[in-house]
């Protein structure tokens, strides 16, 4: 028996089993990974990202240091969700877009020099994944930049807002620099 789901995929049913479309290939048994310890406010944890040979994230594990806590259980669930999404070819940008600026405790200062503050553990994870694996143009859309990139962008924006004027003898050659707009 087959019927259609909302997204148009065929759902087949055999002896009580449900299956949607084709199953994605399993990740290789060995992947290179990096583990980073982090603090967000009062929360301490570890972020492990395993990558394919091409350098794309294939598995993400968020381990909170306080075992048995609600936060540790939730982060374990989010880890599974991210990993399964990546396995099903969900672009990393989708997760980053959802997690950046998500607010809940613990929140506050971090020990990461590139991410000074985070509004939650998921905000930190989203920003860290973006910095490590997304191109600059995509990160600008999400507002995820390192301190150096942010300073360079502010300088570029203030010079880019300069009004070019037509001065006698110097047609269109001298910028009149105005103060940068505050938003």
XYZ file of C-alpha atoms in Angstrom:
183
model
C 0.000 0.000 0.000
C 1.390 3.433 -0.927
C 0.049 6.892 -0.215
C 1.410 10.404 -0.653
C 2.614 12.691 2.131
C 2.289 16.473 2.194
C 5.680 16.944 0.496
C 4.749 14.499 -2.293
C 7.036 11.636 -1.253
C 5.631 8.139 -1.482
C 5.073 6.417 1.832
C 5.036 2.650 1.628
C 3.718 0.382 4.304
C 4.860 -3.208 4.698
C 3.965 -5.248 7.726
C 3.649 -2.197 10.006
C 6.799 -0.481 8.694
C 6.864 3.093 7.351
C 9.494 4.401 4.994
C 9.893 7.756 3.220
C 11.770 7.803 -0.082
C 15.243 6.388 -0.219
C 17.533 6.008 2.768
C 20.637 8.227 2.603
C 24.012 6.512 2.517
C 25.726 5.908 5.836
C 28.713 8.023 6.732
C 32.085 6.254 6.588
C 33.043 4.375 9.758
C 36.052 6.655 10.297
C 35.789 10.417 10.109
C 38.250 13.086 11.150
C 36.844 15.170 13.956
C 37.696 18.138 16.120
C 36.542 18.687 19.674
C 36.353 22.127 21.222
C 35.563 22.857 24.849
C 33.387 25.894 25.492
C 31.797 27.907 28.258
C 28.576 29.832 27.779
C 27.704 31.734 30.919
C 27.693 29.124 33.689
C 27.415 26.189 31.247
C 30.436 24.126 30.209
C 30.409 21.759 27.285
C 32.232 20.163 24.387
C 31.444 20.471 20.683
C 32.698 17.672 18.437
C 32.316 17.931 14.663
C 33.208 14.984 12.438
C 33.855 15.862 8.796
C 33.796 14.021 5.494
C 36.931 13.768 3.359
C 35.730 16.916 1.537
C 35.709 18.846 4.828
C 31.917 19.091 5.233
C 30.395 18.381 8.661
C 28.854 14.906 8.806
C 28.150 14.534 12.537
C 27.807 17.027 15.375
C 27.922 16.104 19.061
C 27.198 18.575 21.856
C 28.170 17.209 25.260
C 27.321 19.233 28.345
C 29.621 18.684 31.319
C 26.844 18.278 33.906
C 25.675 14.704 33.362
C 22.038 13.883 34.004
C 20.891 17.478 33.662
C 17.997 18.547 31.480
C 20.425 20.646 29.431
C 22.646 17.608 28.748
C 19.621 15.616 27.569
C 18.376 18.402 25.314
C 21.803 18.927 23.751
C 22.048 15.179 23.103
C 18.719 15.386 21.266
C 19.848 18.419 19.251
C 23.074 16.602 18.354
C 21.092 13.692 16.966
C 18.812 16.031 15.030
C 21.708 17.935 13.452
C 23.549 14.729 12.545
C 20.455 13.134 11.002
C 19.706 16.341 9.099
C 23.243 16.466 7.684
C 22.937 12.790 6.761
C 19.749 13.621 4.819
C 21.547 16.471 2.967
C 19.969 19.332 4.931
C 22.331 22.269 4.306
C 24.264 23.470 7.355
C 22.907 26.967 6.650
C 19.415 25.786 7.679
C 20.609 24.826 11.159
C 22.727 27.960 11.556
C 19.808 30.199 10.554
C 17.582 28.596 13.193
C 20.095 28.412 16.048
C 21.837 31.802 15.818
C 20.224 34.289 18.238
C 18.139 31.608 19.984
C 17.760 32.753 23.612
C 17.718 30.605 26.746
C 19.925 29.920 29.757
C 22.807 29.411 30.108
C 23.752 32.562 28.220
C 26.478 35.185 28.479
C 30.223 35.451 28.054
C 32.107 32.619 26.351
C 35.725 31.496 26.475
C 35.970 31.620 22.670
C 37.981 34.629 21.435
C 36.009 34.729 18.153
C 32.591 34.589 19.838
C 32.630 36.842 22.881
C 28.983 36.356 23.921
C 26.207 33.898 23.161
C 22.502 34.076 23.901
C 22.366 30.287 24.479
C 24.366 27.116 23.941
C 22.651 26.634 20.563
C 23.493 30.218 19.598
C 27.142 29.443 20.373
C 27.045 26.140 18.438
C 25.393 27.807 15.431
C 27.965 30.617 15.396
C 30.893 28.209 15.826
C 29.659 25.970 12.984
C 29.147 29.020 10.779
C 32.643 30.376 11.459
C 34.262 27.003 10.831
C 32.292 25.737 7.826
C 30.367 28.491 6.025
C 31.754 31.014 3.516
C 32.079 34.673 4.463
C 29.187 35.827 2.227
C 26.763 33.444 3.940
C 27.992 34.407 7.404
C 27.449 38.108 6.630
C 23.778 37.317 5.917
C 23.459 35.714 9.367
C 25.529 38.414 11.111
C 28.156 35.870 12.199
C 31.602 37.449 11.873
C 34.843 37.306 13.820
C 35.940 40.476 15.623
C 38.505 41.192 12.867
C 35.938 40.655 10.100
C 33.431 42.875 11.906
C 36.004 45.702 12.230
C 36.977 45.389 8.551
C 33.314 45.394 7.496
C 32.594 48.504 9.589
C 35.558 50.283 7.976
C 34.417 49.208 4.514
C 30.831 50.286 5.213
C 31.889 53.717 6.464
C 34.096 54.316 3.419
C 31.451 52.832 1.143
C 28.948 55.401 2.425
C 31.224 58.249 1.333
C 29.470 60.716 -0.937
C 31.375 61.458 -4.131
C 31.114 65.099 -5.113
C 31.849 66.968 -8.289
C 34.446 69.550 -7.303
C 35.782 72.182 -9.673
C 38.699 70.678 -11.573
C 38.362 67.278 -9.824
C 35.192 65.874 -11.302
C 34.132 62.764 -9.397
C 37.582 62.176 -7.944
C 37.426 63.234 -4.294
C 35.232 61.555 -1.687
C 33.552 63.566 1.004
C 33.593 61.240 3.983
C 30.545 61.457 6.181
C 30.144 59.930 9.599
C 28.907 56.339 9.473
C 25.210 55.771 10.013
C 24.278 54.306 13.344
C 21.525 51.697 13.124
